[in-house]
């Protein structure tokens, strides 16, 4: 459906530091790359602004996008000088998209250490997003921001010397409250143009530090997060520690909306990066994918033991210490464990140790590899995701699309999307609650046993493949939130 351009059409600017397929670290990139398309179909005039990190323009060129550089630049006053950026305009599946190209975005996407210098690009980006209306002939009704990296925007609308006069509306979507953008307040407060009185415990001050996410939550007109269960969890001390009080206090403006998937992109029937396609009507291609995956891992491709796969950032959140500590027990079952990911050294080393101890069962593909991830989703039998916490999680949904049965911890969005097959009403996967090896192995063993019953297994696979992971319903809920804000 084309977006009508009458005065009643809602205009929303998505302000995001990740945008798949041009820049992506995790699920935020996927969401920013797919939700706007669904919102446009729902009749919202949504557009996207994102930094042109290194490689972004090259990837857009490779995708053969038509790009034009706007005559006007965007400017932000920050750290006693003017930061300018070129606005490179394109359309991605009919979504008008603006890449901001400037020296501020010439370094790594996300800094490993946050301080005044490394936080600066994110503040500059937010101010340039607020200035975008002066460079293009379009002004949003609502700025929709995502995570701490664009949380400075609502802060600026509330407390910046210049922008706080404008009275514009903003939404803060929390994809992961574990990353908050915390650093020393000086000289940021002066350099960013925030009013001196804006730094206090009911705004963005957090134990003497700046906390951009806290500022964004307090100052945004509305706040959402990416699953109903996570929306409840983050109001508890167990989940978000010192930030839980603020989230509880702000709960009347908080809602939980589950993520969807780009089901055209994640489609086993049309996916060009897997060796054979398959669908609910014909599953044969899946065993071709399994054989190819076993070969890539250096294992015997005629082996019919269950293949457990993981595709993940290897960070504490994802519970991989449970996985490498359970490697011996997994090997005893005869299953193979194939992990694609990279992240913290101690987790990578734990998996490498497990691989050395059980070379016939464990394989780590270290790194970030988009095409290989498709092969793991397609060629696996079981998808293991034992997260300590999980705001939503997309991987478990992708795996279900590809007939790979998820085994997950019942937490956050995993709890809202994966339902244990052993419930009286049945389900689409296997779940466990206690966050330890015993809990995980209890669910994993049940899945391995069930795998041996081919008929029962196929039924579970099909259940997952038939789930509706489109954005349709959630895009409607976002639209409702926008409409509520405009009343
Ligand atoms: P998170 O955003 O916390 O990382 P999600 O499950 O929401 O978790 O999204 C992860 C996304 O990143 C999925 O699209 C997944 O396929 C992708 N991904 C994670 N690690 C890798 C990797 N090593 N190689 C390729 N894709 C990856
Ligand atoms: C975050 C979360 C993940 C969620 C993704 C997209 O990275 O860790 O659970 O799916 O954002 O919202």
CSV table of N, CA and C in Angstrom, one decimal, residues 327-469:
chain,number,residue,atom,x,y,z
A,327,UNK,N,29.6,-29.4,27.6
A,327,UNK,CA,30.0,-30.1,26.4
A,327,UNK,C,30.2,-31.6,26.6
A,328,UNK,N,30.7,-32.0,27.7
A,328,UNK,CA,31.0,-33.5,28.0
A,328,UNK,C,29.6,-34.2,27.9
A,329,UNK,N,28.6,-33.7,28.6
A,329,UNK,CA,27.3,-34.3,28.6
A,329,UNK,C,26.7,-34.4,27.3
A,330,UNK,N,26.9,-33.3,26.5
A,330,UNK,CA,26.3,-33.3,25.1
A,330,UNK,C,27.0,-34.3,24.3
A,331,UNK,N,28.3,-34.4,24.4
A,331,UNK,CA,29.1,-35.4,23.6
A,331,UNK,C,28.6,-36.8,23.9
A,332,UNK,N,28.3,-37.0,25.2
A,332,UNK,CA,27.9,-38.4,25.6
A,332,UNK,C,26.6,-38.8,24.9
A,333,UNK,N,25.7,-37.9,24.6
A,333,UNK,CA,24.5,-38.2,23.9
A,333,UNK,C,24.7,-38.6,22.5
A,334,UNK,N,25.9,-38.2,22.0
A,334,UNK,CA,26.2,-38.5,20.5
A,334,UNK,C,25.9,-37.3,19.7
A,335,UNK,N,25.2,-36.3,20.2
A,335,UNK,CA,24.9,-35.1,19.4
A,335,UNK,C,26.1,-34.3,19.0
A,336,UNK,N,26.0,-33.6,17.9
A,336,UNK,CA,27.0,-32.6,17.5
A,336,UNK,C,26.6,-31.2,17.9
A,337,UNK,N,27.6,-30.4,18.3
A,337,UNK,CA,27.3,-29.0,18.7
A,337,UNK,C,28.1,-28.1,17.9
A,338,UNK,N,27.4,-27.3,17.1
A,338,UNK,CA,28.1,-26.4,16.1
A,338,UNK,C,27.7,-24.9,16.5
A,339,UNK,N,28.8,-24.2,16.8
A,339,UNK,CA,28.5,-22.8,17.2
A,339,UNK,C,29.1,-21.8,16.3
A,340,UNK,N,28.3,-20.8,15.9
A,340,UNK,CA,28.9,-19.7,15.1
A,340,UNK,C,28.7,-18.4,15.9
A,341,UNK,N,29.9,-17.8,16.2
A,341,UNK,CA,29.8,-16.5,17.0
A,341,UNK,C,31.2,-16.0,17.3
A,342,UNK,N,31.1,-14.8,17.8
A,342,UNK,CA,32.4,-14.2,18.4
A,342,UNK,C,32.0,-13.2,19.5
A,343,UNK,N,32.9,-12.9,20.3
A,343,UNK,CA,32.6,-12.0,21.4
A,343,UNK,C,33.7,-12.0,22.4
A,344,UNK,N,33.3,-12.2,23.7
A,344,UNK,CA,34.3,-12.1,24.8
A,344,UNK,C,35.3,-13.3,24.8
A,345,UNK,N,36.5,-12.9,25.1
A,345,UNK,CA,37.6,-13.9,25.0
A,345,UNK,C,37.3,-15.2,25.9
A,346,UNK,N,36.8,-14.9,27.1
A,346,UNK,CA,36.7,-16.0,28.1
A,346,UNK,C,35.6,-17.0,27.5
A,347,UNK,N,34.6,-16.5,26.8
A,347,UNK,CA,33.6,-17.4,26.3
A,347,UNK,C,34.2,-18.2,25.0
A,348,UNK,N,34.8,-17.4,24.2
A,348,UNK,CA,35.4,-18.1,23.0
A,348,UNK,C,36.4,-19.2,23.5
A,349,UNK,N,37.2,-18.8,24.5
A,349,UNK,CA,38.2,-19.8,25.0
A,349,UNK,C,37.6,-21.0,25.6
A,350,UNK,N,36.4,-20.8,26.3
A,350,UNK,CA,35.7,-21.9,26.9
A,350,UNK,C,35.2,-22.9,25.8
A,351,UNK,N,34.7,-22.3,24.7
A,351,UNK,CA,34.2,-23.1,23.6
A,351,UNK,C,35.4,-23.8,22.9
A,352,UNK,N,36.5,-23.1,22.7
A,352,UNK,CA,37.7,-23.7,22.1
A,352,UNK,C,38.2,-24.9,22.9
A,353,UNK,N,38.2,-24.7,24.2
A,353,UNK,CA,38.6,-25.8,25.1
A,353,UNK,C,37.6,-27.0,24.9
A,354,UNK,N,36.3,-26.8,24.8
A,354,UNK,CA,35.3,-27.8,24.7
A,354,UNK,C,35.6,-28.5,23.3
A,355,UNK,N,36.0,-27.7,22.3
A,355,UNK,CA,36.3,-28.3,21.0
A,355,UNK,C,37.5,-29.2,21.0
A,356,UNK,N,38.5,-28.7,21.8
A,356,UNK,CA,39.7,-29.6,21.9
A,356,UNK,C,39.4,-30.9,22.7
A,357,UNK,N,38.6,-30.8,23.7
A,357,UNK,CA,38.3,-31.9,24.5
A,357,UNK,C,37.4,-32.9,23.8
A,358,UNK,N,36.5,-32.4,23.0
A,358,UNK,CA,35.5,-33.3,22.3
A,358,UNK,C,35.5,-33.0,20.8
A,359,UNK,N,36.7,-33.3,20.1
A,359,UNK,CA,36.8,-32.8,18.7
A,359,UNK,C,35.8,-33.5,17.8
A,360,UNK,N,35.2,-34.7,18.2
A,360,UNK,CA,34.3,-35.3,17.3
A,360,UNK,C,32.8,-34.8,17.4
A,361,UNK,N,32.7,-33.9,18.4
A,361,UNK,CA,31.3,-33.5,18.7
A,361,UNK,C,31.1,-32.0,18.7
A,362,UNK,N,32.2,-31.2,18.9
A,362,UNK,CA,32.0,-29.8,19.1
A,362,UNK,C,32.8,-29.0,18.0
A,363,UNK,N,32.2,-28.0,17.4
A,363,UNK,CA,32.9,-27.2,16.4
A,363,UNK,C,32.5,-25.7,16.6
A,364,UNK,N,33.6,-24.9,16.7
A,364,UNK,CA,33.3,-23.4,16.8
A,364,UNK,C,33.7,-22.8,15.4
A,365,UNK,N,32.7,-22.1,14.8
A,365,UNK,CA,33.0,-21.3,13.6
A,365,UNK,C,33.1,-19.9,14.2
A,366,UNK,N,34.4,-19.4,14.4
A,366,UNK,CA,34.6,-18.2,15.1
A,366,UNK,C,34.4,-17.0,14.1
A,367,UNK,N,33.6,-16.0,14.5
A,367,UNK,CA,33.5,-14.8,13.7
A,367,UNK,C,32.0,-14.5,13.4
A,368,UNK,N,31.8,-13.5,12.6
A,368,UNK,CA,30.5,-13.0,12.2
A,368,UNK,C,30.4,-13.4,10.7
A,369,UNK,N,29.4,-14.2,10.3
A,369,UNK,CA,29.4,-14.7,8.9
A,369,UNK,C,27.9,-14.9,8.6
A,370,UNK,N,27.4,-13.9,7.9
A,370,UNK,CA,25.9,-13.9,7.5
A,370,UNK,C,25.6,-15.2,6.7
A,371,UNK,N,26.2,-15.4,5.6
A,371,UNK,CA,25.8,-16.6,4.8
A,371,UNK,C,25.9,-17.9,5.6
A,372,UNK,N,27.0,-18.1,6.4
A,372,UNK,CA,27.2,-19.3,7.1
A,372,UNK,C,26.0,-19.4,8.2
A,373,UNK,N,25.6,-18.3,8.7
A,373,UNK,CA,24.5,-18.3,9.7
A,373,UNK,C,23.3,-19.0,9.1
A,374,UNK,N,23.0,-18.7,7.8
A,374,UNK,CA,21.8,-19.3,7.1
A,374,UNK,C,22.0,-20.8,7.0
A,375,UNK,N,23.2,-21.3,6.8
A,375,UNK,CA,23.5,-22.7,6.7
A,375,UNK,C,23.2,-23.4,8.1
A,376,UNK,N,23.6,-22.7,9.1
A,376,UNK,CA,23.4,-23.3,10.5
A,376,UNK,C,21.9,-23.4,10.8
A,377,UNK,N,21.2,-22.3,10.5
A,377,UNK,CA,19.7,-22.3,10.7
A,377,UNK,C,19.1,-23.4,9.9
A,378,UNK,N,19.5,-23.6,8.6
A,378,UNK,CA,18.9,-24.5,7.7
A,378,UNK,C,19.3,-26.0,8.0
A,379,UNK,N,20.6,-26.1,8.4
A,379,UNK,CA,21.1,-27.5,8.5
A,379,UNK,C,21.0,-28.1,9.8
A,380,UNK,N,20.7,-27.3,10.9
A,380,UNK,CA,20.6,-27.8,12.2
A,380,UNK,C,19.4,-28.6,12.5
A,381,UNK,N,19.4,-29.4,13.5
A,381,UNK,CA,18.1,-30.0,14.0
A,381,UNK,C,17.5,-29.3,15.2
A,382,UNK,N,18.5,-28.9,16.1
A,382,UNK,CA,18.1,-28.2,17.3
A,382,UNK,C,18.8,-26.9,17.4
A,383,UNK,N,18.1,-25.8,17.8
A,383,UNK,CA,18.7,-24.5,18.0
A,383,UNK,C,18.8,-24.2,19.5
A,384,UNK,N,20.0,-24.1,20.0
A,384,UNK,CA,20.1,-23.9,21.5
A,384,UNK,C,20.3,-22.4,21.8
A,385,UNK,N,19.5,-21.9,22.7
A,385,UNK,CA,19.6,-20.5,23.1
A,385,UNK,C,19.3,-20.4,24.6
A,386,UNK,N,20.3,-20.6,25.4
A,386,UNK,CA,20.0,-20.7,26.9
A,386,UNK,C,20.2,-19.3,27.6
A,387,UNK,N,19.7,-18.3,27.0
A,387,UNK,CA,20.0,-16.9,27.5
A,387,UNK,C,19.8,-16.7,29.0
A,388,UNK,N,20.6,-15.9,29.6
A,388,UNK,CA,20.4,-15.5,31.0
A,388,UNK,C,19.3,-14.5,31.0
A,389,UNK,N,19.3,-13.5,30.0
A,389,UNK,CA,18.2,-12.7,29.8
A,389,UNK,C,18.1,-12.5,28.3
A,390,UNK,N,16.9,-12.2,27.8
A,390,UNK,CA,16.7,-12.0,26.3
A,390,UNK,C,15.6,-11.1,26.1
A,391,UNK,N,15.9,-9.8,25.7
A,391,UNK,CA,14.8,-8.8,25.5
A,391,UNK,C,13.7,-9.4,24.5
A,392,UNK,N,14.1,-9.9,23.4
A,392,UNK,CA,13.2,-10.5,22.5
A,392,UNK,C,13.9,-11.8,21.9
A,393,UNK,N,14.9,-11.6,21.2
A,393,UNK,CA,15.6,-12.7,20.5
A,393,UNK,C,14.9,-12.9,19.1
A,394,UNK,N,15.7,-12.9,18.1
A,394,UNK,CA,15.2,-13.2,16.7
A,394,UNK,C,15.7,-14.6,16.3
A,395,UNK,N,16.9,-15.0,16.8
A,395,UNK,CA,17.4,-16.2,16.3
A,395,UNK,C,16.5,-17.4,16.5
A,396,UNK,N,15.8,-17.5,17.7
A,396,UNK,CA,14.9,-18.6,17.9
A,396,UNK,C,13.8,-18.6,16.9
A,397,UNK,N,13.3,-17.4,16.4
A,397,UNK,CA,12.3,-17.3,15.4
A,397,UNK,C,12.8,-17.7,14.1
A,398,UNK,N,14.0,-17.3,13.7
A,398,UNK,CA,14.6,-17.6,12.5
A,398,UNK,C,14.8,-19.1,12.4
A,399,UNK,N,15.3,-19.7,13.5
A,399,UNK,CA,15.5,-21.2,13.5
A,399,UNK,C,14.2,-21.9,13.2
A,400,UNK,N,13.1,-21.4,13.9
A,400,UNK,CA,11.8,-22.1,13.7
A,400,UNK,C,11.3,-22.0,12.2
A,401,UNK,N,11.6,-20.9,11.6
A,401,UNK,CA,11.3,-20.7,10.1
A,401,UNK,C,11.9,-21.8,9.3
A,402,UNK,N,13.2,-22.2,9.8
A,402,UNK,CA,14.0,-23.1,9.0
A,402,UNK,C,13.8,-24.6,9.6
A,403,UNK,N,12.8,-24.8,10.4
A,403,UNK,CA,12.5,-26.2,10.8
A,403,UNK,C,13.5,-26.7,11.8
A,404,UNK,N,14.3,-25.8,12.5
A,404,UNK,CA,15.2,-26.2,13.5
A,404,UNK,C,14.6,-25.9,14.8
A,405,UNK,N,14.4,-26.9,15.6
A,405,UNK,CA,13.6,-26.8,16.8
A,405,UNK,C,14.3,-26.1,18.0
A,406,UNK,N,13.8,-25.1,18.5
A,406,UNK,CA,14.5,-24.3,19.6
A,406,UNK,C,14.4,-25.0,20.9
A,407,UNK,N,15.6,-24.9,21.6
A,407,UNK,CA,15.6,-25.3,23.1
A,407,UNK,C,16.1,-24.0,23.7
A,408,UNK,N,15.2,-23.4,24.5
A,408,UNK,CA,15.5,-22.1,25.1
A,408,UNK,C,15.2,-22.0,26.6
A,409,UNK,N,15.8,-21.0,27.2
A,409,UNK,CA,15.5,-20.7,28.6
A,409,UNK,C,14.2,-19.8,28.6
A,410,UNK,N,13.3,-20.1,29.5
A,410,UNK,CA,12.1,-19.3,29.6
A,410,UNK,C,12.3,-17.9,30.1
A,411,UNK,N,12.7,-17.0,29.3
A,411,UNK,CA,13.0,-15.7,29.8
A,411,UNK,C,12.7,-14.7,28.7
A,412,UNK,N,12.3,-13.5,29.0
A,412,UNK,CA,12.1,-12.4,28.1
A,412,UNK,C,11.3,-12.8,26.9
A,413,UNK,N,11.7,-12.4,25.7
A,413,UNK,CA,11.0,-12.7,24.5
A,413,UNK,C,11.0,-14.2,24.1
A,414,UNK,N,12.0,-15.0,24.7
A,414,UNK,CA,12.0,-16.4,24.4
A,414,UNK,C,10.7,-17.0,25.0
A,415,UNK,N,10.3,-16.5,26.2
A,415,UNK,CA,9.1,-17.0,26.8
A,415,UNK,C,7.9,-16.7,26.0
A,416,UNK,N,7.9,-15.6,25.3
A,416,UNK,CA,6.7,-15.2,24.5
A,416,UNK,C,6.7,-15.8,23.2
A,417,UNK,N,7.7,-16.5,22.7
A,417,UNK,CA,7.7,-17.1,21.4
A,417,UNK,C,7.9,-18.6,21.3
A,418,UNK,N,8.5,-19.2,22.4
A,418,UNK,CA,8.8,-20.7,22.3
A,418,UNK,C,8.0,-21.3,23.4
A,419,UNK,N,7.2,-22.3,23.1
A,419,UNK,CA,6.3,-23.0,24.0
A,419,UNK,C,6.6,-24.5,24.0
A,420,UNK,N,6.8,-25.0,25.2
A,420,UNK,CA,7.2,-26.4,25.4
A,420,UNK,C,6.2,-27.4,24.8
A,421,UNK,N,6.8,-28.3,24.1
A,421,UNK,CA,5.9,-29.3,23.4
A,421,UNK,C,5.3,-30.3,24.5
A,422,UNK,N,5.8,-30.3,25.7
A,422,UNK,CA,5.3,-31.2,26.7
A,422,UNK,C,4.2,-30.6,27.5
A,423,UNK,N,3.8,-29.4,27.2
A,423,UNK,CA,2.6,-28.8,27.8
A,423,UNK,C,1.4,-29.5,27.3
A,424,UNK,N,0.3,-29.6,28.1
A,424,UNK,CA,-0.9,-30.3,27.6
A,424,UNK,C,-1.3,-29.8,26.3
A,425,UNK,N,-1.2,-28.5,26.0
A,425,UNK,CA,-1.7,-27.9,24.7
A,425,UNK,C,-0.6,-28.0,23.6
A,426,UNK,N,0.5,-28.6,23.9
A,426,UNK,CA,1.6,-28.8,22.9
A,426,UNK,C,2.3,-27.5,22.7
A,427,UNK,N,3.3,-27.6,21.7
A,427,UNK,CA,4.1,-26.4,21.5
A,427,UNK,C,5.0,-26.5,20.3
A,428,UNK,N,6.1,-25.6,20.3
A,428,UNK,CA,6.9,-25.6,19.1
A,428,UNK,C,8.4,-25.8,19.5
A,429,UNK,N,8.7,-26.1,20.7
A,429,UNK,CA,10.1,-26.3,21.1
A,429,UNK,C,10.2,-26.8,22.5
A,430,UNK,N,11.4,-26.6,23.1
A,430,UNK,CA,11.6,-27.2,24.5
A,430,UNK,C,12.2,-26.0,25.3
A,431,UNK,N,11.6,-25.9,26.6
A,431,UNK,CA,12.0,-24.8,27.4
A,431,UNK,C,12.5,-25.2,28.8
A,432,UNK,N,13.3,-24.4,29.4
A,432,UNK,CA,13.7,-24.7,30.8
A,432,UNK,C,13.7,-23.4,31.6
A,433,UNK,N,13.7,-23.4,32.9
A,433,UNK,CA,13.6,-22.2,33.7
A,433,UNK,C,14.9,-21.9,34.4
A,434,UNK,N,15.5,-22.9,35.1
A,434,UNK,CA,16.6,-22.7,36.0
A,434,UNK,C,17.9,-22.4,35.1
A,435,UNK,N,18.6,-21.4,35.5
A,435,UNK,CA,19.7,-20.9,34.7
A,435,UNK,C,21.0,-21.7,35.1
A,436,UNK,N,21.0,-23.0,34.8
A,436,UNK,CA,22.3,-23.7,35.1
A,436,UNK,C,22.3,-24.9,34.2
A,437,UNK,N,23.5,-25.6,34.2
A,437,UNK,CA,23.7,-26.8,33.3
A,437,UNK,C,22.6,-27.8,33.4
A,438,UNK,N,22.2,-28.1,34.7
A,438,UNK,CA,21.2,-29.1,34.9
A,438,UNK,C,19.8,-28.8,34.2
A,439,UNK,N,19.5,-27.5,34.4
A,439,UNK,CA,18.2,-27.0,33.8
A,439,UNK,C,18.3,-27.2,32.2
A,440,UNK,N,19.4,-26.7,31.7
A,440,UNK,CA,19.6,-26.7,30.2
A,440,UNK,C,19.6,-28.1,29.7
A,441,UNK,N,20.3,-29.0,30.4
A,441,UNK,CA,20.4,-30.4,29.9
A,441,UNK,C,19.1,-31.1,30.0
A,442,UNK,N,18.3,-30.7,31.0
A,442,UNK,CA,16.9,-31.4,31.1
A,442,UNK,C,16.1,-31.1,29.9
A,443,UNK,N,16.2,-29.9,29.4
A,443,UNK,CA,15.4,-29.6,28.1
A,443,UNK,C,16.1,-30.2,26.9
A,444,UNK,N,17.4,-30.1,26.9
A,444,UNK,CA,18.2,-30.6,25.7
A,444,UNK,C,18.0,-32.1,25.6
A,445,UNK,N,18.1,-32.8,26.7
A,445,UNK,CA,18.0,-34.3,26.6
A,445,UNK,C,16.6,-34.7,26.1
A,446,UNK,N,15.6,-33.9,26.6
A,446,UNK,CA,14.2,-34.2,26.1
A,446,UNK,C,14.1,-34.0,24.6
A,447,UNK,N,14.8,-33.0,24.1
A,447,UNK,CA,14.8,-32.7,22.6
A,447,UNK,C,15.5,-33.8,21.9
A,448,UNK,N,16.7,-34.2,22.4
A,448,UNK,CA,17.4,-35.3,21.7
A,448,UNK,C,16.7,-36.6,21.7
A,449,UNK,N,16.0,-36.9,22.8
A,449,UNK,CA,15.2,-38.2,22.8
A,449,UNK,C,14.1,-38.1,21.7
A,450,UNK,N,13.4,-36.9,21.7
A,450,UNK,CA,12.3,-36.7,20.8
A,450,UNK,C,12.7,-36.8,19.3
A,451,UNK,N,14.0,-36.3,19.1
A,451,UNK,CA,14.5,-36.3,17.7
A,451,UNK,C,14.5,-37.7,17.1
A,452,UNK,N,14.7,-38.7,18.0
A,452,UNK,CA,14.8,-40.1,17.5
A,452,UNK,C,13.5,-40.6,17.0
A,453,UNK,N,12.4,-40.0,17.5
A,453,UNK,CA,11.0,-40.3,17.0
A,453,UNK,C,10.7,-39.4,15.8
A,454,UNK,N,11.0,-39.9,14.6
A,454,UNK,CA,11.0,-39.0,13.4
A,454,UNK,C,9.6,-38.4,13.2
A,455,UNK,N,8.5,-39.2,13.5
A,455,UNK,CA,7.2,-38.6,13.2
A,455,UNK,C,6.9,-37.5,14.2
A,456,UNK,N,7.2,-37.7,15.4
A,456,UNK,CA,6.9,-36.7,16.5
A,456,UNK,C,7.8,-35.4,16.2
A,457,UNK,N,9.0,-35.7,15.7
A,457,UNK,CA,9.9,-34.6,15.5
A,457,UNK,C,9.4,-33.7,14.3
A,458,UNK,N,9.0,-34.4,13.2
A,458,UNK,CA,8.5,-33.6,12.1
A,458,UNK,C,7.4,-32.7,12.5
A,459,UNK,N,6.5,-33.3,13.3
A,459,UNK,CA,5.3,-32.5,13.8
A,459,UNK,C,5.8,-31.2,14.5
A,460,UNK,N,6.8,-31.3,15.3
A,460,UNK,CA,7.3,-30.1,16.1
A,460,UNK,C,7.9,-29.1,15.1
A,461,UNK,N,8.7,-29.7,14.1
A,461,UNK,CA,9.4,-28.8,13.1
A,461,UNK,C,8.3,-28.0,12.4
A,462,UNK,N,7.2,-28.7,11.9
A,462,UNK,CA,6.2,-28.1,11.1
A,462,UNK,C,5.5,-27.0,12.0
A,463,UNK,N,5.3,-27.3,13.2
A,463,UNK,CA,4.6,-26.4,14.1
A,463,UNK,C,5.4,-25.0,14.1
A,464,UNK,N,6.7,-25.1,14.2
A,464,UNK,CA,7.5,-23.9,14.2
A,464,UNK,C,7.5,-23.2,12.9
A,465,UNK,N,7.6,-24.0,11.8
A,465,UNK,CA,7.7,-23.4,10.5
A,465,UNK,C,6.4,-22.7,10.1
A,466,UNK,N,5.3,-23.1,10.8
A,466,UNK,CA,4.0,-22.5,10.4
A,466,UNK,C,3.7,-21.3,11.3
A,467,UNK,N,4.5,-21.0,12.3
A,467,UNK,CA,4.2,-19.8,13.2
A,467,UNK,C,4.2,-18.6,12.3
A,468,UNK,N,3.4,-17.6,12.8
A,468,UNK,CA,3.4,-16.3,12.1
A,468,UNK,C,4.4,-15.4,12.7
A,469,UNK,N,5.6,-15.2,12.0
A,469,UNK,CA,6.6,-14.3,12.5
A,469,UNK,C,6.6,-13.0,11.8
